[in-house]
Amino acid sequence: MHILVINCGSSSIKADIRDHFSGRYVAEMEIERIGQPDSLLTLNGESETLEGPLSHGDALGVALPRLLDGLSPDTPIRGVGHRVVHGGEKFSHPVRITDEVEAALDEISSLAPLHNPANLAGIRGARSVLPDVPHVAVFDTAFHATLPRRARSYALPHDITDKAGIRRYGFHGISHAYVAQKAADFLDSDLRDLRLITCHLGNGASLCAVEYGRSIETSMGMTPLEGLVMGTRAGDIDAGVLLHLQRHHGYDTEALDDLLNRKSGLAGLSGRTNDMRDILEQAAEGDEDCRMAIQVFAHRVRKYIGAYAAVMGGADAVVFTAGIGENSAILRHRIAQRLDFMGARLHEDRNREARVNRDNPVERVSTANSRCHLLAIQTDESRAIAEAASKLIMESDRLQDSRSIPVAISARHLHVQQETVEKLFGEGYQLTPRNDLSQPGQWAAEETVKVIGPRNSFPSVRILGPPRNLDQVEISRTDEFFLGIDAPVRASGDIENTPGIILEGPAGRVELKNGVICALRHIHMTPDDADYFGVQDRDIVEVAITGGERDLVFGDVLIRVSPSFALEMHIDTDEGNAANLGRGAEGTLVCTAGRATLTRRRTTYDTVTEAAE
Ligand code: ADP
């Protein structure tokens, strides 16, 4: 399966064709100086001039057929992945491009005026050359859609932020997600069990705190201007400086834009160039401004690493990637100074000798006793785009004939231990099965108990059998308010740090210390079902529900896989009411929205809960 990946910048277009399964390059091209009197086309290593000036669409019209020409007819292009910098509020996953999506991207363009218009021009140009294959947009902002509110908010009044759509989005998400997964593979760990700090240090630069697989902080904001010192961008700056320049030095919007985006950063500090290699060379020859540029750059990265370690309560690894992160031992050395406090120790020899490339994409540069690993990892955004595009294409192929998933509404209920049964109903008491439930071996019991909260009580809540090894009370949000209790959204069995409650049966009362949860919506399935849907245990997916009065898509649905399960989605009564669901409702798996972060760490639940809100 061959996937074409197109990455259109303001004055250049990069495109490559890759074999989806091996990741091998089949063909590649680059067109530089788009919009100039002549453009430079490099096709599979051979360069030539194209007479212009050519727009993005013109250039693709000329060069794409030539790139495709050399392909074997046995392996045609199966799909096209386009890098799109800004997905705005609307696009938090890769999306199949239709005319409506194009129109929506057009609307978002004002959020990223330097990038999105070029991305869109590339999409239009490629769709006219390849109208019959699926085109997929993959967004730089999408990985950061999981930023919690506290991380995505600027401290400005709501009426202004709401009206002007001002919030932090974050960028380089394709790269951060890719190297985070590579780090987990290298460390032979599940990404869902790791706290990573990924440092994308290229001409544009950003950091990301990846907590158990999800981006929870990143240094770029509403635009790519916030955060680190970059090639030509200033990164963090006191907004008062801009007011000062406007009031006292005659800067207008255009002049500020030019200053902050094109004249600052390494270029501004060094007074020479935005290229870190040249800056390192000049610094070695004694240039004070270049030395200062390196110091400010490294200091800012280190400052962010410390901040992100604090945000996550520690880090299992720090990853260096992109041009500077992959190649500069000197910058890695400077940045990693004084990270001992978080257990990160650089191995100076390994760092100096590390060479990452296509054949050797990961190098560990920390010492053997470093609690926090330091890794240099080669990023490969084009491969990540190809993978995202092919995944979406294969998913939509599968969904064309996708099985539907029965949806059941769980009313409030209890799971109890045998010991608790005896305290409630008398010594030696055995529960009486009343009717079988859909999950094999599970049944509703004849017995009910009174559940007594601080505010109100339910006189008869049904027990489900057989008895388990813990006591758990599953209620809805509305029930919580009625009982006067604040229970978190949790997967079944995860009752650590949950509130308790009083149960009352004919033989006595039991005061539970914990065990009250609002169940995370979930789908039970067998390993065969999981293969069919292309998901794994603990994945988080989206499910479209049909059959109610209103069609609805539920996000944050947890996948639970076990050979003893039967395919069924469980939601609580509030959710069933919201969708106006009755018996016989069915859902269709829409997309896998990422990996669940269900480990036994408190902060993780907060993230899940916040995402679920
Ligand atoms: P982008 O894709 O954002 O244009 P890259 O990831 O290609 O950026 O990174 C470009 C930056 O990496 C430049 O500043 C370049 O000088 C720097 N770089 C590349 N190789 C080295 C190296 N060996 N040592 C130091 N810096 C390097």
XYZ file of C-alpha atoms and ligand atoms in Angstrom:
640
model
C 0.000 0.000 0.000
C 1.565 3.302 -1.098
C 0.723 6.587 0.594
C 1.663 9.982 -0.802
C 2.485 12.577 1.862
C 2.401 16.279 1.016
C 3.747 19.021 3.248
C 3.252 22.521 1.827
C 5.081 25.403 3.474
C 4.712 29.059 2.514
C 7.421 28.857 -0.165
C 8.168 25.164 -0.507
C 6.466 21.819 -1.079
C 7.818 18.490 0.135
C 6.215 15.273 -1.049
C 7.137 11.654 -0.673
C 5.648 8.289 -1.397
C 6.125 5.562 1.169
C 5.281 1.965 1.486
C 2.828 1.899 4.353
C 3.942 -1.423 5.809
C 7.727 -1.048 5.684
C 7.881 2.762 5.910
C 10.371 2.601 2.984
C 10.642 5.647 0.681
C 9.487 4.855 -2.845
C 9.959 8.349 -4.307
C 10.440 11.890 -3.026
C 10.513 15.440 -4.287
C 10.915 18.968 -3.046
C 9.967 22.222 -4.754
C 11.602 25.348 -3.344
C 11.096 29.061 -4.111
C 7.367 28.729 -4.863
C 6.067 32.105 -6.053
C 9.516 33.284 -7.256
C 10.360 33.810 -10.947
C 11.872 30.343 -11.041
C 11.328 27.436 -8.667
C 13.728 24.619 -7.938
C 12.415 21.071 -8.283
C 14.418 18.199 -6.796
C 12.957 14.867 -7.873
C 14.508 11.713 -6.436
C 17.798 13.544 -5.949
C 17.922 15.271 -9.407
C 17.456 19.066 -9.445
C 16.065 21.307 -12.198
C 14.574 24.766 -12.546
C 10.867 25.283 -13.195
C 9.968 28.538 -14.893
C 7.509 30.594 -12.958
C 6.316 32.212 -10.933
C 4.283 29.153 -9.942
C 1.561 28.938 -7.303
C 1.383 25.857 -5.042
C -1.373 24.450 -7.270
C 0.603 25.092 -10.494
C 3.748 23.553 -9.048
C 1.927 20.406 -7.925
C 0.175 20.230 -11.321
C 3.596 20.127 -13.010
C 5.620 18.051 -10.581
C 3.178 15.537 -9.056
C 2.465 13.620 -12.306
C 6.230 13.259 -12.734
C 6.641 11.950 -9.186
C 3.833 9.437 -9.817
C 5.173 8.473 -13.254
C 7.885 6.213 -11.952
C 5.489 4.089 -9.858
C 4.664 0.526 -10.697
C 1.009 0.141 -11.836
C 0.721 -2.805 -9.377
C 0.988 -0.504 -6.385
C -1.027 2.635 -7.129
C -1.370 5.425 -4.587
C -3.917 4.259 -1.995
C -4.313 7.652 -0.361
C -2.776 11.064 0.237
C -1.876 12.477 3.652
C -1.616 16.252 3.956
C 0.049 18.036 6.813
C -2.187 20.841 8.073
C -0.719 23.063 10.740
C -3.851 24.352 12.449
C -7.007 22.319 13.020
C -8.664 24.936 15.247
C -11.413 23.771 17.612
C -12.991 21.709 14.890
C -10.363 19.128 13.979
C -8.854 17.083 16.772
C -8.270 13.938 14.681
C -7.146 13.217 11.142
C -10.058 13.764 8.776
C -10.971 12.606 5.279
C -10.977 15.707 3.075
C -14.268 16.621 1.411
C -15.434 19.927 -0.042
C -16.988 20.714 3.355
C -13.698 20.016 5.143
C -11.882 22.249 2.656
C -14.369 25.035 3.388
C -13.905 24.562 7.142
C -10.119 24.702 6.734
C -10.531 27.911 4.800
C -12.383 29.403 7.772
C -9.612 28.367 10.182
C -6.913 29.944 7.997
C -6.982 33.192 9.948
C -5.671 31.288 13.001
C -2.492 30.335 11.129
C -2.068 32.835 8.299
C 1.534 31.806 7.651
C 0.763 28.090 7.270
C -2.816 27.051 6.618
C -3.330 28.897 3.280
C -0.297 27.047 1.862
C -1.558 23.736 3.304
C -4.934 24.341 1.709
C -3.418 25.282 -1.649
C -1.521 21.979 -1.572
C -4.707 20.067 -0.803
C -6.545 21.700 -3.699
C -3.641 21.130 -6.100
C -3.251 17.458 -5.127
C -6.985 16.741 -5.202
C -7.142 17.989 -8.774
C -4.216 15.737 -9.810
C -5.525 12.712 -7.849
C -9.319 13.192 -7.660
C -10.169 9.518 -7.174
C -8.112 8.598 -4.119
C -8.930 9.531 -0.525
C -7.125 12.606 0.822
C -6.625 12.913 4.576
C -5.678 16.022 6.582
C -3.392 15.352 9.549
C -3.117 18.238 11.999
C -0.175 19.579 13.983
C -2.569 20.777 16.663
C -4.544 17.515 17.039
C -2.290 15.719 19.523
C -2.759 18.639 21.912
C -6.563 18.411 21.844
C -6.213 16.680 25.240
C -4.668 19.743 26.935
C -6.631 20.218 30.141
C -8.458 23.519 30.533
C -5.876 24.845 32.974
C -3.144 24.368 30.357
C -5.033 25.669 27.363
C -6.369 28.849 28.957
C -4.847 32.313 28.904
C -5.673 34.408 31.941
C -7.905 36.816 30.014
C -11.591 37.630 30.553
C -13.951 34.964 29.189
C -15.994 37.349 27.073
C -12.864 38.259 25.122
C -11.405 34.763 24.797
C -14.806 33.324 23.820
C -15.567 36.017 21.267
C -12.134 35.987 19.651
C -11.531 32.227 19.963
C -8.401 32.811 22.031
C -6.876 29.712 23.655
C -3.702 27.672 23.543
C -3.607 24.989 20.836
C 0.003 23.804 20.611
C 1.828 22.640 17.463
C 4.387 20.048 16.267
C 1.887 17.487 17.579
C 2.643 15.035 14.775
C 6.298 14.997 15.806
C 5.690 14.949 19.581
C 3.279 12.012 19.243
C 5.641 10.141 16.926
C 8.765 10.422 19.088
C 6.776 9.693 22.261
C 5.667 6.374 20.767
C 9.214 5.680 19.548
C 10.526 6.335 23.070
C 8.000 3.907 24.553
C 8.944 1.251 21.988
C 12.642 1.775 22.717
C 12.095 1.571 26.479
C 9.955 -1.511 25.948
C 7.127 0.153 27.861
C 3.535 0.994 27.209
C 3.203 4.690 26.337
C 0.225 4.686 28.710
C 2.571 4.053 31.652
C 5.118 6.792 30.874
C 5.545 10.467 31.651
C 7.645 11.941 28.838
C 9.002 15.379 28.010
C 9.535 15.638 24.266
C 11.726 18.481 22.974
C 11.255 19.238 19.270
C 14.220 21.531 18.639
C 14.316 22.488 14.968
C 14.010 25.823 13.261
C 10.613 25.952 14.971
C 10.856 24.535 18.486
C 8.472 23.348 21.174
C 8.253 21.102 24.209
C 5.452 18.787 25.182
C 4.567 17.029 28.439
C 3.155 13.659 27.392
C 1.484 12.128 30.435
C 0.526 8.480 29.948
C 0.104 8.983 26.207
C -1.695 12.306 26.239
C -0.371 15.790 25.647
C -1.136 17.765 28.809
C 1.179 20.780 28.324
C 3.064 22.256 25.409
C 5.074 25.390 24.905
C 3.467 26.813 21.757
C 0.138 28.519 22.245
C -2.601 29.952 20.093
C 0.086 30.440 17.448
C 3.569 28.923 17.044
C 5.075 32.107 18.475
C 4.914 31.215 22.168
C 7.511 29.301 24.138
C 11.091 28.475 23.227
C 13.659 30.583 21.414
C 13.387 29.522 17.753
C 15.259 30.163 14.519
C 13.603 33.510 13.885
C 10.769 33.601 16.462
C 11.139 35.209 19.866
C 9.137 32.678 21.861
C 8.006 33.859 25.305
C 8.056 37.613 25.709
C 6.434 39.996 28.157
C 3.402 41.361 26.266
C 4.318 44.720 27.844
C 7.324 44.868 25.530
C 4.974 44.954 22.544
C 2.918 47.751 24.124
C 6.125 49.648 24.774
C 7.337 49.236 21.184
C 3.952 50.404 19.896
C 3.700 53.397 22.216
C 7.230 54.671 22.085
C 8.993 53.245 19.022
C 6.441 53.512 16.244
C 5.838 49.780 15.727
C 2.533 48.883 14.080
C 1.007 45.386 13.692
C 2.996 44.493 10.587
C 6.280 45.667 12.088
C 5.644 43.681 15.273
C 4.722 40.596 13.249
C 7.923 40.911 11.257
C 10.003 41.475 14.390
C 8.570 38.581 16.400
C 8.212 36.002 13.637
C 11.147 36.727 11.339
C 13.786 38.863 13.014
C 14.007 37.479 16.536
C 15.028 34.175 18.094
C 18.486 32.873 17.244
C 18.671 35.264 14.290
C 17.912 38.263 16.508
C 20.158 37.252 19.393
C 23.120 36.327 17.203
C 22.620 39.235 14.820
C 23.816 36.843 12.099
C 21.793 33.756 11.295
C 18.980 31.455 12.387
C 21.090 28.359 11.699
C 22.328 26.726 14.896
C 25.287 25.105 13.104
C 26.647 28.533 12.053
C 25.941 29.957 15.502
C 27.894 27.134 17.179
C 30.794 27.719 14.780
C 30.876 31.477 15.356
C 30.588 30.964 19.121
C 33.586 28.637 19.044
C 35.495 31.395 17.280
C 34.658 33.807 20.075
C 31.552 35.662 18.863
C 29.874 36.942 22.049
C 26.399 37.390 20.520
C 26.384 33.806 19.241
C 27.467 32.566 22.676
C 24.624 34.494 24.232
C 22.158 33.074 21.653
C 23.170 29.532 22.637
C 22.898 30.301 26.344
C 19.441 31.852 26.076
C 18.238 28.980 23.857
C 19.483 26.243 26.215
C 18.358 28.051 29.362
C 14.814 28.370 28.055
C 14.603 24.684 27.095
C 15.932 23.635 30.523
C 13.470 25.947 32.251
C 10.567 24.301 30.415
C 11.850 20.785 31.151
C 11.863 21.611 34.862
C 8.394 23.082 34.618
C 6.999 20.032 32.840
C 8.599 17.671 35.354
C 6.756 19.662 38.009
C 3.494 19.543 36.054
C 3.667 15.731 35.769
C 5.234 15.106 39.187
C 8.356 13.691 37.522
C 9.390 12.305 34.143
C 10.483 8.874 32.954
C 12.340 10.225 29.911
C 13.295 13.428 28.129
C 13.411 13.080 24.328
C 15.481 15.347 22.064
C 14.401 15.529 18.436
C 14.424 17.609 15.192
C 17.543 19.232 13.671
C 19.118 20.532 16.877
C 17.812 17.857 19.259
C 18.893 14.983 17.026
C 22.257 16.339 15.916
C 23.737 18.704 18.439
C 25.566 16.975 21.292
C 26.615 20.420 22.520
C 23.073 21.685 22.906
C 21.918 18.428 24.534
C 24.839 18.768 26.941
C 23.998 22.385 27.796
C 20.280 21.676 28.215
C 20.817 18.584 30.396
C 22.979 20.466 32.918
C 21.454 20.443 36.394
C 18.666 18.010 35.586
C 19.978 15.737 38.368
C 17.115 16.908 40.578
C 14.732 14.906 38.375
C 17.047 11.914 38.157
C 18.370 12.698 34.651
C 22.114 12.265 34.123
C 23.767 12.726 30.754
C 26.410 10.197 29.689
C 28.932 12.581 28.130
C 30.644 10.019 25.878
C 27.423 8.471 24.642
C 26.022 11.921 24.030
C 29.064 12.983 22.019
C 29.063 9.818 19.950
C 25.291 9.524 19.390
C 24.302 9.577 15.709
C 20.642 9.137 14.881
C 19.536 8.493 11.317
C 16.973 6.509 9.308
C 18.708 3.218 10.149
C 19.395 4.038 13.786
C 16.586 6.360 14.876
C 17.037 6.166 18.683
C 20.077 6.611 20.947
C 20.113 6.616 24.744
C 22.407 9.427 25.944
C 21.896 9.045 29.704
C 23.963 7.072 32.196
C 22.985 3.547 33.230
C 21.845 4.765 36.669
C 19.838 7.705 35.330
C 16.292 7.309 36.702
C 14.999 9.542 33.931
C 16.225 8.441 30.498
C 17.639 10.976 28.067
C 17.024 9.933 24.462
C 17.889 11.379 21.052
C 15.241 10.259 18.565
C 14.947 11.003 14.879
C 11.518 12.387 14.154
C 9.721 11.385 10.968
C 6.656 13.521 10.502
C 6.050 12.261 6.997
C 5.922 8.671 8.224
C 3.573 9.690 11.023
C 1.290 11.427 8.485
C 1.387 8.365 6.206
C 0.474 6.121 9.135
C -2.365 8.380 10.272
C -3.744 8.646 6.732
C -3.586 4.909 6.055
C -5.135 4.122 9.439
C -8.081 6.385 8.672
C -8.462 4.944 5.174
C -8.376 1.363 6.463
C -10.764 2.251 9.296
C -13.269 3.749 6.873
C -12.940 0.693 4.587
C -13.718 -1.480 7.582
C -16.580 0.718 8.759
C -18.326 0.500 5.411
C -19.461 -2.953 6.482
C -18.888 -2.451 10.183
C -20.788 -4.478 12.732
C -22.894 -2.464 15.079
C -22.473 -2.642 18.830
C -25.512 -3.235 21.063
C -25.885 -0.479 23.675
C -27.186 -1.202 27.165
C -28.065 1.305 29.851
C -26.767 0.373 33.292
C -29.092 1.481 36.062
C -27.501 2.127 39.458
C -26.268 -1.129 40.972
C -23.860 -2.773 43.400
C -21.149 -5.392 43.249
C -20.363 -6.862 46.662
C -18.064 -9.319 48.358
C -19.503 -12.492 49.959
C -18.437 -11.077 53.318
C -20.580 -7.981 52.685
C -23.535 -10.164 51.571
C -23.416 -11.932 54.936
C -23.240 -8.680 56.904
C -26.296 -7.387 55.026
C -28.390 -10.545 54.847
C -27.098 -12.861 57.586
C -24.355 -15.417 58.120
C -23.937 -17.965 55.324
C -26.447 -16.121 53.115
C -26.152 -16.786 49.366
C -27.501 -14.367 46.728
C -30.349 -15.662 44.547
C -29.914 -15.170 40.769
C -32.968 -13.428 39.346
C -32.117 -13.013 35.663
C -29.023 -13.408 33.475
C -27.209 -10.345 32.182
C -25.671 -10.050 28.734
C -22.098 -10.628 29.995
C -21.616 -14.395 30.334
C -21.823 -15.623 33.947
C -23.223 -12.333 35.279
C -26.708 -12.012 36.757
C -28.963 -9.614 38.600
C -29.819 -10.874 42.075
C -33.251 -10.950 43.714
C -31.718 -8.976 46.582
C -31.650 -5.210 46.849
C -30.250 -2.995 49.592
C -30.782 0.529 50.846
C -27.978 2.893 49.819
C -27.666 5.782 52.267
C -25.813 8.939 51.243
C -25.085 12.060 53.302
C -28.080 13.836 51.778
C -30.632 11.237 50.610
C -30.931 7.499 50.161
C -32.175 5.006 47.569
C -34.393 2.390 49.250
C -33.628 -0.520 46.913
C -30.561 -0.757 44.724
C -30.042 -4.106 43.014
C -27.024 -6.303 43.640
C -25.365 -7.916 40.639
C -23.762 -11.328 41.064
C -21.746 -13.377 41.449
C -19.983 -11.807 44.479
C -16.652 -10.147 43.661
C -13.490 -9.437 45.600
C -14.420 -5.781 46.208
C -17.477 -3.703 46.994
C -18.415 -1.205 44.307
C -21.437 1.062 43.937
C -22.057 2.371 40.407
C -24.262 5.444 40.164
C -24.930 8.237 37.678
C -24.092 11.926 38.084
C -27.739 12.688 38.868
C -27.678 9.978 41.575
C -24.559 11.600 43.029
C -26.317 14.926 43.480
C -29.344 13.182 44.979
C -27.226 11.214 47.466
C -24.964 14.229 48.154
C -21.787 12.472 47.175
C -18.946 13.383 44.809
C -17.766 10.253 42.997
C -15.187 10.263 40.193
C -15.608 8.811 36.710
C -13.753 5.511 36.876
C -13.372 2.208 35.143
C -14.879 -0.704 37.036
C -12.466 -2.051 39.666
C -10.547 1.225 40.110
C -11.857 2.344 43.462
C -8.724 3.800 45.059
C -9.441 7.280 46.467
C -13.170 7.029 45.826
C -15.787 7.996 48.428
C -17.551 5.458 50.636
C -21.258 5.075 51.473
C -23.585 3.171 53.800
C -25.424 0.008 52.694
C -28.343 -1.344 54.714
C -29.823 -4.823 54.403
C -32.281 -6.837 56.536
C -29.469 -8.171 58.750
C -27.437 -5.014 59.243
C -25.503 -2.073 57.934
C -22.127 -1.925 56.170
C -20.181 1.297 56.021
C -18.021 1.191 52.884
C -14.800 3.197 53.199
C -14.655 3.608 49.433
C -16.085 2.091 46.261
C -18.585 4.618 44.867
C -17.930 5.435 41.197
C -19.613 6.948 38.204
C -18.747 4.280 35.636
C -16.692 5.331 32.629
C -18.711 4.404 29.551
C -17.213 1.299 28.094
C -17.503 -1.479 25.561
C -17.015 -5.118 26.518
C -15.607 -7.231 23.720
C -13.699 -10.433 23.040
C -10.171 -10.475 21.571
C -11.744 -11.453 18.208
C -14.028 -8.413 18.360
C -11.006 -6.246 19.202
C -9.178 -7.557 16.122
C -12.222 -6.883 14.001
C -12.550 -3.278 15.212
C -8.786 -2.723 15.203
C -8.628 -1.722 18.884
C -6.858 -2.939 22.023
C -7.806 -3.257 25.678
C -7.827 0.204 27.342
C -8.116 2.125 24.053
C -10.410 5.129 24.109
C -12.793 5.354 21.164
C -15.730 7.338 19.884
C -19.066 5.665 19.251
C -21.951 7.018 17.182
C -25.308 5.985 18.605
C -28.308 5.515 16.375
C -31.772 4.257 17.234
C -32.660 6.941 19.752
C -34.612 10.056 18.938
C -31.384 11.943 18.473
C -28.197 10.581 16.940
C -25.273 11.224 19.211
C -21.529 10.574 19.292
C -20.035 9.544 22.637
C -16.341 10.285 23.104
C -14.109 8.807 25.827
C -15.499 5.298 25.556
C -13.182 2.748 27.151
C -12.487 -0.578 25.440
C -12.395 -3.619 27.762
C -11.233 -6.855 26.173
C -11.577 -10.322 27.702
C -12.409 -13.751 26.273
C -15.270 -13.921 28.800
C -17.008 -10.751 27.536
C -19.840 -10.377 25.022
C -19.894 -7.390 22.674
C -21.878 -4.625 24.356
C -21.500 -0.949 25.199
C -22.564 0.242 28.657
C -23.674 3.750 29.435
C -25.427 5.050 32.514
C -28.980 6.304 32.842
C -28.063 9.971 32.468
C -26.306 9.229 29.207
C -29.156 7.049 27.979
C -31.602 9.841 28.779
C -29.448 12.407 26.996
C -29.575 10.297 23.842
C -33.229 9.372 24.461
C -32.301 5.742 24.087
C -34.610 2.819 24.480
C -34.091 -0.896 24.052
C -32.368 -2.081 20.908
C -30.136 0.955 20.470
C -26.921 0.363 18.601
C -23.622 2.131 18.231
C -20.994 2.257 15.524
C -17.349 2.695 16.321
C -16.378 5.992 14.721
C -12.719 6.313 15.488
C -10.065 5.482 17.983
C -9.434 8.691 19.823
C -6.242 7.636 21.552
C -5.101 5.506 24.361
C -6.698 5.414 27.784
C -4.584 6.635 30.639
C -5.882 4.264 33.225
C -3.074 3.562 35.566
C -3.379 3.818 39.281
C -2.171 7.354 39.561
C -4.438 10.045 40.798
C -3.441 12.739 38.316
C -4.315 10.441 35.471
C -7.861 10.072 36.600
C -8.134 13.806 36.813
C -7.068 14.028 33.200
C -9.555 11.403 32.111
C -12.291 12.998 34.136
C -11.551 16.410 32.796
C -11.500 15.111 29.235
C -14.788 13.380 29.917
C -16.486 16.506 31.232
P 12.652 22.659 10.496
O 12.150 21.329 10.037
O 11.841 23.292 11.585
O 13.052 23.597 9.418
P 14.972 21.152 11.360
O 14.391 20.105 12.217
O 15.494 20.783 10.020
O 14.008 22.400 11.269
O 16.164 21.852 12.197
C 16.895 22.904 11.670
C 17.839 23.389 12.746
O 18.671 22.280 13.152
C 18.777 24.454 12.230
O 18.952 25.436 13.211
C 20.076 23.686 12.031
O 21.178 24.521 12.170
C 20.009 22.721 13.180
N 20.965 21.610 12.999
C 20.988 20.655 12.060
N 22.091 19.872 12.208
C 22.765 20.359 13.270
C 23.980 20.010 13.945
N 24.720 18.999 13.545
N 24.372 20.747 15.000
C 23.636 21.797 15.408
N 22.496 22.171 14.833
C 22.059 21.470 13.781
